[in-house]
C-alpha positions as a Python dict, from the first residue, in 0.01 Angstrom:
ca = {
    (1, 'A'): (0, 0, 0),
    (2, 'G'): (-145, 355, 144),
    (3, 'S'): (10, 687, 26),
    (4, 'A'): (280, 695, 281),
    (5, 'R'): (474, 511, 524),
    (6, 'V'): (633, 539, 830),
    (7, 'N'): (993, 462, 896),
    (8, 'A'): (1215, 475, 1209),
    (9, 'G'): (1525, 432, 1299),
    (10, 'V'): (1801, 494, 1552),
    (11, 'Y'): (2198, 565, 1583),
    (12, 'N'): (2426, 449, 1836),
    (13, 'P'): (2680, 793, 1915),
    (14, 'S'): (2889, 538, 2157),
    (15, 'A'): (3176, 306, 2113),
    (16, 'G'): (2960, -10, 2266),
    (17, 'P'): (2701, -187, 2164),
    (18, 'V'): (2355, -92, 2297),
    (19, 'D'): (1940, -285, 2292),
    (20, 'T'): (1699, -83, 2137),
    (21, 'T'): (1335, -115, 2125),
    (22, 'I'): (1096, 2, 1907),
    (23, 'V'): (716, -56, 2030),
    (24, 'L'): (407, 61, 1867),
    (25, 'R'): (133, 164, 2082),
    (26, 'S'): (-229, 196, 2024),
    (27, 'A'): (-396, 525, 2146),
    (28, 'Q'): (-539, 340, 2450),
    (29, 'G'): (-145, 218, 2534),
    (30, 'D'): (-160, -139, 2468),
    (31, 'E'): (155, -273, 2278),
    (32, 'L'): (44, -367, 1933),
    (33, 'G'): (385, -481, 1811),
    (34, 'R'): (787, -435, 1893),
    (35, 'V'): (1095, -460, 1713),
    (36, 'F'): (1450, -546, 1920),
    (37, 'N'): (1784, -469, 1781),
    (38, 'V'): (2150, -451, 1886),
    (39, 'L'): (2334, -151, 1770),
    (40, 'P'): (2738, -212, 1753),
    (41, 'G'): (2937, 79, 1843),
    (42, 'Y'): (2858, 411, 1617),
    (43, 'G'): (2577, 167, 1424),
    (44, 'W'): (2268, 238, 1328),
    (45, 'L'): (1950, 84, 1161),
    (46, 'Q'): (1631, 214, 976),
    (47, 'E'): (1299, -7, 1022),
    (48, 'N'): (1065, 37, 729),
    (49, 'D'): (680, 85, 704),
    (50, 'L'): (664, 4, 1098),
    (51, 'L'): (283, 40, 1100),
    (52, 'S'): (188, -170, 843),
    (53, 'R'): (461, -400, 998),
    (54, 'L'): (355, -363, 1335),
    (55, 'G'): (-6, -271, 1348),
    (56, 'G'): (-170, -577, 1171),
    (57, 'G'): (-448, -370, 1025),
    (58, 'A'): (-554, -236, 1385),
    (59, 'D'): (-670, 145, 1413),
    (60, 'L'): (-398, 368, 1440),
    (61, 'T'): (-532, 672, 1530),
    (62, 'G'): (-381, 826, 1786),
    (63, 'A'): (-125, 521, 1814),
    (64, 'S'): (294, 620, 1900),
    (65, 'L'): (599, 474, 1826),
    (66, 'V'): (802, 426, 2140),
    (67, 'I'): (1189, 416, 2089),
    (68, 'T'): (1394, 303, 2422),
    (69, 'A'): (1768, 203, 2480),
    (70, 'M'): (1958, 171, 2776),
    (71, 'R'): (2189, 427, 2703),
    (72, 'P'): (2146, 763, 2505),
    (73, 'V'): (2105, 721, 2127),
    (74, 'H'): (1984, 964, 1833),
    (75, 'P'): (1587, 806, 1721),
    (76, 'W'): (1415, 931, 1442),
    (77, 'V'): (1049, 849, 1269),
    (78, 'I'): (1020, 964, 967),
    (79, 'T'): (651, 968, 747),
    (80, 'V'): (738, 929, 327),
    (81, 'D'): (487, 1003, 83),
    (82, 'N'): (491, 701, -136),
    (83, 'R'): (433, 885, -456),
    (84, 'S'): (704, 1141, -425),
    (85, 'G'): (923, 929, -216),
    (86, 'D'): (950, 1290, 4),
    (87, 'G'): (1007, 1232, 357),
    (88, 'T'): (881, 1437, 662),
    (89, 'V'): (1092, 1387, 1017),
    (90, 'L'): (833, 1384, 1302),
    (91, 'P'): (900, 1586, 1622),
    (92, 'P'): (896, 1390, 1936),
    (93, 'V'): (645, 1428, 2116),
    (94, 'D'): (757, 1325, 2487),
    (95, 'L'): (1151, 1278, 2492),
    (96, 'A'): (1258, 1150, 2805),
    (97, 'F'): (1566, 1000, 2984),
    (98, 'R'): (1516, 736, 3244),
}
């Protein structure tokens, strides 16, 4: 394990279920891995240590996480210091509703 890890999560603010996908992409845009979940109404989930789980040892310089859902959700990405446990929220670079 490295000195930090990256966790990502999604909260569903609606009463109905919603499909969500978290995709790890290389700097070139290639998909390195994905996690799919169905969130129940008002449900949430957090996927821990995603870069290690999905990256498979690839060079992750310039990589990105892309979180998609079929309706509005509240996503988050946090980097966590493995020694202190302190977390830092990473702001989205591109927030698009399609």
